[in-house]
Amino acid sequence: MKIVVCVKQVPDTSEVRIDQKTGTMIREGVKSIINPDDLSGLEAALSIKDQNHAEVIALSMGPMQADSAMRECLAMGVDRAILVSDRVFAGADTWATSLLLSKAIAQINPDLIICGRQAIDGDTAQVGPQIAEHLSLPSVAYVGDITLENENNLVVKRTFENGYQLIRVKTPCLLTVLSEMNSPRYMRVGGIFSAFNDGLVEVWDNSNLNLQPEELGLKGSPTKVKKSYTKGVKTAGKVFDVEPKEAAKVIIEKLKESYIL
Amino acid sequence: MSATKDVLVFIEQRHGIIQSVSLELLGIGATLATKLESNLIAVVIGNQVIDLAKEVGSYGAKRVYVVDDPMLETYVNETYTKALTAVIRETNPDVALVGATALGRDLAPRVSSRLHTGLTADCTSLDIDETTNQLLMTRPAFGGNLMATIICPDHRPQMSTVRPGVMIKPEQDKTRKFDIITIDANLKPSDVNVEVLETVYETKKRIRIEDANVLVSAGRGIGSKENMKQVETLAQLLKGEVSGTRAVVDNGWLDKDRQVGQTGKTVRPDLYFALGISGAIQHISGMEESNLVIAINRNPEAPIFEVADVGIVGDVNKVLPELFKQLNHH
């Protein structure tokens, strides 16, 4: 069995802070990590490999800095790590990203593709299902467990807000997985050594994929960012010394304003 | 076929029950349609869902498209993608909205890819640009630190999934007039490569306080173990979790794994609701990065008010019953 795991290197958004004076986002000093849902995808693939004959390939699209994330994948035990990187890919939205990754995957021709449900920087959860659509493959999203039934079928647990379904899906197929499904293994000491010494990360650019200019980057992206902004400086709070009835009203108004109600 | 200016809403039903996010989308959808001087239309997909179409019409859709097929009994992205794509191709809307649920966020990406159009995920605000008539789709990113407004200038429909609970559900009016139109999506057994073996409903598991979006947190001022029930009630109403101070844990009113602060957990939820918490520095250090802090405390000098966005000076056990009363009316 050949398994591709799609991996994204992301800033650790739990470390991102807003400068309380300027209201801008402080990115300096924020670690780059493998997206948590993707790490669980790697673990899921590697545990299939532990018990069956399987080849696991980590695939990422990103700038050359993502090389370090690919080496981490190798140190965890993947067989190949492919970084799709080219200046002309920059600015891609989920449509263009998924098209590009689908072209790379088509060349690998796997039986199973695993993506993390969503990346913590963009939180879109769109690239996985969109890759499947580009490849005309069946997909199951929000997967919390994978069982190999036989050579041609998987049984997966598809979670919803209030429960789950057990779904049988034919291979080849694509799954998007949740970080709750497992605890990713650590990098192996020997693995770290070889991954950081040998030039094992394969880098593909557009000469490998042959996408047309109008399919790439900003030009190939149906959506554009019109503007972005932080929520700004936190203003000083207000204290109300009022009767309970009025107090409750104030609270409800604030909850509505903050989309909690 | 040239695109219309219509606004289409996908009505998500599960076991014949319309999800509330879909009604909320009819609310914002009507607003957008008015700005575009066009019509609000809706799509109901399922098996024997004609009655639902009538309900959708009473919430303001001018035309309700129905794809009714036994193969659509249970949600599977293959059949639902084909059905929704068929309706969009038939109706050529300018805007198509889907609820950002575990179902919608699976369905919408496949549909948008098939139609070769843009999709913006999990929006919290939608508007129409007055000069270009483009849909302005605003959403949080970077763990909520950044808001981005996204447009889709050259592809139609402009598609968005919308976060549940953000838009306002319209009033139902059973005298509204609307048309119901049935569409055959030409579904075939060969369209389907997955088989749903079993569906299980679960009562929600307890979420770790570090992962909770909403925390309702109790301090010594809550007064007794008995009063902790009110804290739990508020947490349920706000779909959050219960946490507390060291004092509350030491008193045996709450489990240790629910403690916030220096000797407990550091949390940064969207909402931290501090009930009867004075705000010792050891506690503040564990919650000061919460996005929104609402505090109720009897002492107007309590340090918790220095980090609170909204502070209420008062007896928490008097404010809470009033809050429950008004929340239930809400």
XYZ file of C-alpha atoms in Angstrom:
591
model
C 0.000 0.000 0.000
C 1.231 3.463 -0.911
C 0.168 6.317 1.388
C 0.665 10.034 0.797
C 0.370 12.301 3.828
C -0.068 16.006 3.074
C 1.823 18.155 5.542
C 1.948 21.906 6.079
C 4.530 23.838 8.016
C 2.706 26.501 10.021
C 3.567 29.157 12.598
C 2.584 28.006 16.067
C -0.454 30.273 16.255
C -0.855 29.621 19.976
C 2.338 31.667 20.354
C 1.219 34.534 18.135
C 0.507 37.663 20.176
C -1.028 41.025 19.430
C 1.123 44.024 20.291
C -1.109 45.815 22.769
C 0.313 49.219 21.779
C 0.103 49.000 18.001
C -2.564 46.344 17.571
C -0.389 44.459 15.078
C 0.444 40.779 15.102
C 3.869 39.846 16.488
C 5.298 37.081 14.303
C 8.924 37.322 15.379
C 10.137 34.471 17.521
C 7.113 32.334 16.697
C 8.172 28.724 16.091
C 7.379 26.928 12.860
C 5.810 23.539 13.481
C 4.190 20.723 11.549
C 0.468 21.421 11.590
C -1.020 19.352 14.464
C -3.747 17.617 12.424
C -1.101 16.699 9.815
C 1.137 15.187 12.507
C -1.736 12.908 13.421
C -2.083 12.053 9.740
C 1.586 11.049 9.712
C 1.095 8.929 12.807
C -1.962 7.242 11.283
C 0.014 6.400 8.127
C 3.049 5.194 10.049
C 0.961 2.961 12.279
C -0.551 1.383 9.161
C 3.017 0.844 7.999
C 3.952 -0.713 11.357
C 1.414 -3.469 10.784
C 1.287 -3.853 7.027
C 3.518 -3.520 4.062
C 3.247 0.159 3.222
C 5.256 3.008 1.785
C 4.612 6.382 3.394
C 5.350 9.584 1.496
C 5.137 13.016 3.120
C 4.136 15.740 0.662
C 4.194 19.451 1.301
C 3.789 22.645 -0.664
C 5.638 25.601 0.761
C 8.730 27.762 0.717
C 12.175 26.162 1.030
C 12.098 26.784 4.806
C 9.584 23.931 4.994
C 12.551 21.650 4.347
C 12.983 21.388 8.131
C 9.421 20.096 8.519
C 10.081 17.500 5.805
C 13.175 16.321 7.669
C 11.078 15.917 10.786
C 8.741 13.684 8.774
C 11.726 11.588 7.678
C 12.928 11.351 11.267
C 9.498 10.098 12.301
C 9.894 7.290 9.786
C 8.360 8.240 6.434
C 10.031 6.650 3.406
C 10.076 9.707 1.187
C 9.583 13.426 1.743
C 8.628 15.618 -1.212
C 8.554 19.401 -0.961
C 6.767 21.114 -3.817
C 8.298 24.548 -3.903
C 8.492 27.236 -6.541
C 8.219 31.023 -6.474
C 5.401 30.849 -8.995
C 3.265 28.919 -6.460
C 3.165 31.816 -3.984
C -0.174 33.373 -3.125
C -2.253 30.295 -3.941
C -5.682 29.989 -2.312
C -7.182 26.617 -1.419
C -8.365 25.999 -4.981
C -4.927 26.566 -6.525
C -3.134 24.762 -3.680
C -5.346 21.717 -3.975
C -4.957 21.652 -7.766
C -1.188 21.723 -7.432
C -1.064 19.048 -4.741
C -3.435 16.880 -6.784
C -1.014 17.049 -9.753
C 1.846 15.964 -7.493
C -0.235 13.165 -5.998
C -1.276 11.948 -9.447
C 2.403 11.367 -10.211
C 2.849 9.319 -7.038
C -0.366 7.380 -7.625
C -1.083 6.319 -4.011
C -3.808 4.027 -2.625
C -4.532 6.361 0.247
C -4.107 10.104 0.805
C -4.273 11.469 4.332
C -4.593 15.188 5.070
C -4.985 16.909 8.391
C -8.502 18.242 8.775
C -7.312 21.855 8.780
C -4.207 23.983 9.284
C -4.001 26.178 12.357
C -2.950 29.278 10.394
C -5.745 29.299 7.829
C -8.345 27.036 9.477
C -10.146 26.450 6.183
C -10.412 22.617 6.153
C -10.858 22.925 2.379
C -7.659 21.664 0.777
C -8.245 17.975 1.603
C -11.729 17.632 0.067
C -10.667 19.856 -2.849
C -7.691 17.591 -3.659
C -10.079 14.633 -3.719
C -12.378 16.507 -6.081
C -9.533 17.400 -8.444
C -8.519 13.726 -8.495
C -12.156 12.509 -8.728
C -11.550 10.313 -5.695
C -13.920 9.493 -2.834
C -13.150 11.353 0.372
C -14.187 11.232 3.991
C -13.588 14.263 6.211
C -13.274 14.594 9.999
C -11.923 11.059 10.426
C -11.149 9.935 13.977
C -10.136 6.326 13.314
C -8.935 4.227 10.357
C -9.165 0.434 10.033
C -7.896 -1.511 7.045
C -10.648 -3.967 6.191
C -8.939 -5.557 3.210
C -6.840 -4.546 0.233
C -9.589 -2.469 -1.339
C -11.586 -1.133 1.576
C -11.129 0.951 4.696
C -13.570 1.425 7.537
C -13.260 4.895 9.031
C -14.934 6.762 11.847
C -16.353 10.030 10.541
C -17.147 12.414 13.383
C -19.929 14.986 13.490
C -20.831 17.597 16.113
C -23.013 15.156 18.013
C -21.747 11.710 17.109
C -20.061 9.680 14.433
C -20.586 7.338 11.508
C -18.682 4.219 10.567
C -18.070 4.442 6.844
C -16.661 1.879 4.458
C -14.712 3.542 1.691
C -13.039 2.064 -1.367
C -9.407 2.809 -2.126
C -7.944 4.872 -3.660
C -9.433 7.570 -1.472
C -8.622 10.637 0.608
C -9.220 11.101 4.327
C -8.957 14.243 6.428
C -8.073 13.385 10.008
C -8.417 14.983 13.419
C -5.543 15.517 15.822
C -7.579 13.814 18.564
C -7.255 10.463 16.779
C -3.796 9.556 18.105
C -0.627 10.778 19.786
C 2.058 11.321 17.165
C 5.325 9.455 17.754
C 8.544 11.277 18.445
C 11.341 11.454 15.924
C 13.696 8.446 16.200
C 17.248 9.253 17.239
C 18.719 7.364 14.289
C 16.061 8.896 12.109
C 16.967 12.407 13.185
C 20.606 11.728 12.443
C 20.068 10.482 8.926
C 17.261 12.918 8.123
C 19.353 15.905 9.030
C 22.513 14.700 7.379
C 21.513 13.109 4.100
C 19.898 15.179 1.397
C 16.772 13.073 1.433
C 14.133 15.710 0.884
C 13.063 15.718 -2.767
C 12.200 19.161 -4.096
C 9.791 19.473 -7.007
C 9.148 22.707 -8.842
C 6.746 23.525 -11.654
C 8.937 21.755 -14.208
C 7.856 18.541 -12.475
C 4.163 19.459 -12.439
C 3.680 21.428 -15.667
C 0.889 23.644 -14.489
C -0.086 26.549 -16.730
C 0.666 30.092 -15.493
C -3.063 30.858 -15.198
C -3.475 27.892 -12.832
C -0.746 29.055 -10.459
C -0.386 31.280 -7.432
C -2.487 34.433 -7.202
C -3.544 34.225 -10.840
C -4.884 30.700 -10.395
C -6.747 31.579 -7.216
C -10.453 32.427 -7.488
C -10.366 34.095 -4.054
C -8.258 37.114 -3.137
C -7.587 38.771 0.183
C -9.110 42.245 -0.053
C -7.836 43.352 3.330
C -6.709 41.916 6.629
C -6.615 43.471 10.031
C -6.166 42.551 13.656
C -8.951 43.158 16.079
C -6.740 45.953 17.361
C -5.729 47.093 20.764
C -7.822 45.798 23.596
C -9.646 48.797 25.004
C -9.960 49.274 28.733
C -12.907 47.420 30.160
C -16.018 48.937 31.608
C -17.297 48.293 35.106
C -21.023 48.482 35.748
C -22.417 48.945 39.226
C -26.059 48.276 38.413
C -29.077 46.191 39.458
C -29.009 42.482 38.482
C -31.621 43.003 35.754
C -29.582 45.712 34.059
C -26.367 43.722 34.615
C -27.828 40.709 32.809
C -28.789 42.966 29.909
C -25.247 44.339 29.649
C -23.798 40.817 29.669
C -26.152 39.532 26.967
C -25.385 42.503 24.752
C -21.655 41.847 25.061
C -22.123 38.136 24.311
C -24.078 38.989 21.168
C -21.529 41.541 20.058
C -18.811 38.879 20.427
C -20.804 36.230 18.501
C -21.033 33.992 21.546
C -24.818 34.208 21.489
C -26.087 30.563 -19.360
C -25.324 33.900 -17.782
C -25.276 34.220 -14.033
C -28.198 35.722 -12.164
C -27.774 37.975 -9.139
C -29.637 35.476 -6.942
C -28.439 34.390 -3.525
C -28.655 30.650 -2.922
C -28.715 29.015 0.509
C -28.054 25.309 1.043
C -30.505 24.001 3.619
C -28.805 21.396 5.763
C -31.196 18.832 7.183
C -30.281 15.869 9.295
C -32.982 13.213 9.700
C -35.598 15.669 8.514
C -34.576 18.419 10.912
C -33.402 21.704 9.412
C -30.195 22.813 11.114
C -30.505 26.237 12.703
C -27.491 27.570 10.777
C -29.494 27.142 7.561
C -32.268 29.380 8.860
C -29.642 31.904 9.937
C -28.322 31.841 6.358
C -31.815 32.644 5.072
C -31.608 35.753 7.275
C -28.299 37.046 5.927
C -29.157 35.711 2.460
C -32.272 37.916 2.340
C -30.193 40.951 3.338
C -27.651 40.250 0.592
C -30.382 39.621 -1.997
C -31.995 42.967 -1.148
C -28.667 44.753 -1.635
C -28.195 42.971 -4.963
C -31.836 43.648 -5.937
C -32.252 39.940 -6.580
C -33.970 36.886 -5.121
C -33.226 34.621 -2.209
C -33.426 30.987 -3.268
C -32.814 27.801 -1.274
C -31.955 24.161 -1.903
C -33.215 21.247 0.148
C -31.507 17.912 -0.459
C -32.663 14.607 1.010
C -35.239 11.861 0.839
C -38.906 12.911 1.134
C -38.093 16.461 2.074
C -40.949 18.326 0.339
C -42.432 19.323 3.694
C -39.127 20.889 4.661
C -39.231 22.948 1.473
C -42.507 24.481 2.652
C -40.908 25.402 5.948
C -37.964 26.993 4.126
C -40.368 29.088 2.063
C -42.011 30.405 5.212
C -38.596 31.706 6.289
C -38.266 33.875 3.213
C -36.883 31.925 0.231
C -38.674 32.974 -2.985
C -37.928 29.707 -4.749
C -37.095 26.454 -3.011
C -35.338 23.842 -5.101
C -35.705 20.258 -3.979
C -33.571 17.292 -4.887
C -35.501 14.352 -3.518
C -34.080 10.872 -3.920
C -33.837 7.742 -1.734
C -30.090 7.832 -2.385
C -29.996 11.117 -0.451
C -31.447 9.646 2.745
C -28.092 9.836 4.565
C -25.444 12.430 3.859
C -22.609 11.208 1.674
C -20.466 13.850 0.001
C -20.577 12.129 -3.387
C -24.357 12.247 -3.816
C -24.821 15.598 -2.083
C -22.048 17.195 -4.155
C -23.730 16.004 -7.324
C -27.142 17.238 -6.161
C -26.002 20.686 -5.010
C -23.843 21.153 -8.102
C -26.822 20.312 -10.305
C -28.974 22.963 -8.621
C -26.249 25.616 -8.828
C -25.739 24.877 -12.523
C -29.475 25.107 -13.093
C -29.972 28.347 -11.159
C -26.679 30.200 -11.793
C -26.677 32.185 -8.551
C -24.294 35.045 -7.809
C -23.751 33.884 -4.207
C -24.012 30.412 -2.630
C -23.954 29.982 1.146
C -23.455 26.802 3.183
C -23.362 26.410 6.973
C -19.860 25.832 8.331
C -20.816 22.577 10.051
C -18.976 19.251 9.964
C -21.194 18.459 6.972
C -21.061 21.815 5.189
C -17.300 22.087 5.464
C -17.002 18.724 3.732
C -19.608 19.409 1.053
C -18.804 23.005 0.051
C -15.119 22.399 -0.855
C -16.072 19.564 -3.206
C -18.825 21.610 -4.848
C -16.621 24.688 -5.282
C -13.844 22.594 -6.801
C -16.239 20.936 -9.210
C -17.602 24.333 -10.282
C -14.140 25.885 -10.410
C -15.043 28.749 -8.152
C -13.712 30.244 -4.939
C -14.798 29.251 -1.454
C -14.174 31.148 1.762
C -14.305 29.117 4.956
C -16.109 29.760 8.200
C -17.098 33.393 7.657
C -18.360 35.502 10.530
C -19.504 38.462 8.455
C -20.885 38.911 4.922
C -21.665 42.085 3.044
C -21.962 43.478 -0.464
C -19.421 46.024 -1.730
C -21.472 49.028 -2.800
C -19.319 49.926 -5.796
C -18.449 46.496 -7.219
C -21.446 44.492 -5.927
C -18.921 41.842 -4.873
C -19.524 39.677 -1.845
C -17.235 40.677 1.035
C -16.499 37.577 3.097
C -14.820 38.194 6.441
C -13.324 35.460 8.567
C -10.858 34.967 11.406
C -7.450 33.376 10.752
C -4.218 32.830 12.648
C -5.959 31.400 15.672
C -8.371 34.334 15.720
C -5.571 36.923 15.826
C -6.255 38.193 12.332
C -9.447 39.019 10.440
C -9.376 38.800 6.658
C -11.915 40.030 4.107
C -11.929 37.797 1.042
C -13.435 38.428 -2.384
C -14.038 36.213 -5.389
C -14.014 38.674 -8.304
C -14.013 36.555 -11.458
C -15.713 33.267 -10.633
C -19.355 32.519 -9.850
C -21.013 31.739 -7.609
C -19.135 33.457 -4.811
C -19.203 30.686 -2.219
C -18.828 30.829 1.514
C -19.338 28.609 4.511
C -20.702 30.578 7.443
C -20.091 29.952 11.117
C -23.190 28.734 12.979
C -24.670 31.101 15.532
C -23.390 34.307 13.960
C -26.212 35.381 11.649
C -29.740 36.169 12.791
C -32.559 33.771 12.017
C -35.496 35.523 10.277
C -39.088 35.425 11.555
C -41.226 32.641 10.183
C -44.256 33.850 8.207
C -46.579 31.147 6.947
C -48.401 33.566 4.640
C -45.289 34.054 2.477
C -45.618 33.007 -1.149
C -42.939 30.940 -2.809
C -42.412 28.319 -5.500
C -41.140 24.808 -5.005
C -39.171 23.394 -7.922
C -37.968 19.812 -8.111
C -34.683 18.991 -9.767
C -33.504 15.539 -10.778
C -29.784 15.177 -10.125
C -29.647 11.917 -12.087
C -28.043 9.978 -9.229
C -26.768 6.505 -9.969
C -25.485 3.780 -7.645
C -22.132 4.025 -9.436
C -21.778 7.595 -8.090
C -21.151 6.194 -4.657
C -17.898 4.701 -3.386
C -18.670 4.865 0.303
C -21.140 3.025 2.472
C -22.406 4.286 5.822
C -22.374 1.243 8.114
C -23.567 2.794 11.337
C -24.531 6.169 12.806
C -24.018 6.784 16.517
C -25.139 9.815 18.529
C -23.137 10.721 21.577
C -23.655 13.052 24.464
C -20.806 15.466 24.457
C -17.621 14.462 26.215
C -15.995 16.811 28.654
C -13.526 19.074 26.899
C -10.223 19.948 28.581
C -10.342 23.512 29.881
C -7.258 24.413 27.812
C -9.229 23.519 24.667
C -12.532 25.136 25.595
C -13.751 28.160 23.624
C -15.878 29.289 26.519
C -15.004 28.905 30.196
C -17.338 29.717 33.052
C -15.072 29.995 36.034
C -15.957 30.080 39.716
C -14.142 31.687 42.627
C -14.665 31.705 46.357
C -17.431 34.298 45.942
C -19.734 31.642 44.507
C -20.264 30.719 48.154
C -20.990 26.991 48.285
C -20.750 23.687 46.465
C -24.513 23.908 45.966
C -24.096 27.142 43.990
C -21.706 25.411 41.574
C -24.829 24.056 39.836
C -25.538 27.577 38.617
C -22.033 27.752 37.198
C -22.655 24.509 35.319
C -25.986 25.799 34.024
C -24.352 28.912 32.638
C -21.597 26.813 31.055
C -24.231 24.667 29.341
C -26.144 27.692 28.094
C -22.965 29.156 26.611
C -21.762 25.758 25.308
C -18.675 26.053 27.481
C -16.860 24.261 30.248
C -16.592 24.880 33.971
C -13.324 25.949 35.562
C -12.339 27.643 38.793
C -9.769 29.111 41.120
C -7.488 27.292 43.500
C -9.769 28.234 46.418
C -12.713 26.482 44.790
C -10.627 23.387 44.083
C -9.204 23.376 47.624
C -12.734 23.591 49.009
C -13.581 20.425 47.092
C -16.189 22.163 44.920
C -14.363 21.358 41.674
C -11.877 18.805 40.301
C -8.219 19.732 40.243
C -7.990 19.374 36.443
C -10.413 22.310 36.137
C -8.165 24.750 38.000
C -6.968 27.902 36.233
C -3.862 29.743 37.375
C -0.244 29.385 38.291
C -0.677 26.015 40.020
C -3.367 25.002 37.543
C -3.776 25.462 33.804
C -3.167 28.448 31.568
C -6.159 29.125 29.367
C -7.027 31.563 26.589
C -10.627 30.937 25.584
C -12.776 33.231 23.442
C -14.790 33.984 26.566
C -13.711 33.740 30.186
C -16.642 34.310 32.509
C -15.305 34.981 36.027
C -17.905 34.439 38.736
C -17.030 35.562 42.246
C -13.317 35.623 41.418
C -11.396 38.457 43.056
C -8.409 37.976 40.744
C -5.269 37.114 42.661
C -2.179 37.503 40.489
C -1.673 33.723 40.498
C -5.107 33.353 38.932
C -4.837 36.288 36.514
C -1.595 34.904 35.078
C -3.520 31.812 33.985
C -6.333 33.599 32.140
C -5.295 37.146 31.211
C -4.916 36.290 27.535
C -8.522 35.261 27.181
C -10.152 37.078 24.294
C -13.137 38.414 26.213
C -13.365 38.541 29.997
C -16.646 39.143 31.785
C -16.427 39.320 35.575
C -19.025 39.490 38.305
C -17.780 40.347 41.792
C -19.202 42.025 44.854
C -16.072 44.048 45.574
C -15.672 47.045 43.208
C -11.940 47.102 44.038
C -11.372 43.469 42.989
C -8.306 43.193 40.695
C -10.265 40.963 38.288
C -11.932 44.156 37.019
C -8.553 45.362 35.757
C -8.426 42.553 33.177
C -12.180 42.368 32.521
C -13.751 43.766 29.360
C -17.056 43.901 31.160
C -17.176 44.041 34.943
C -20.342 43.742 36.968
C -20.266 44.870 40.583
C -22.800 42.702 42.338
C -23.647 39.433 44.036
C -23.086 36.657 41.539
C -25.893 34.627 43.087
C -28.336 37.450 42.350
C -27.074 38.306 38.859
C -27.038 34.687 37.610
C -30.777 33.953 38.105
C -31.581 37.178 36.246
C -29.140 36.231 33.484
C -30.756 32.783 33.105
C -34.174 34.408 32.871
C -33.073 36.720 30.075
C -31.061 34.030 28.274
C -34.122 31.793 28.190
C -36.127 34.598 26.628
C -33.386 35.086 24.109
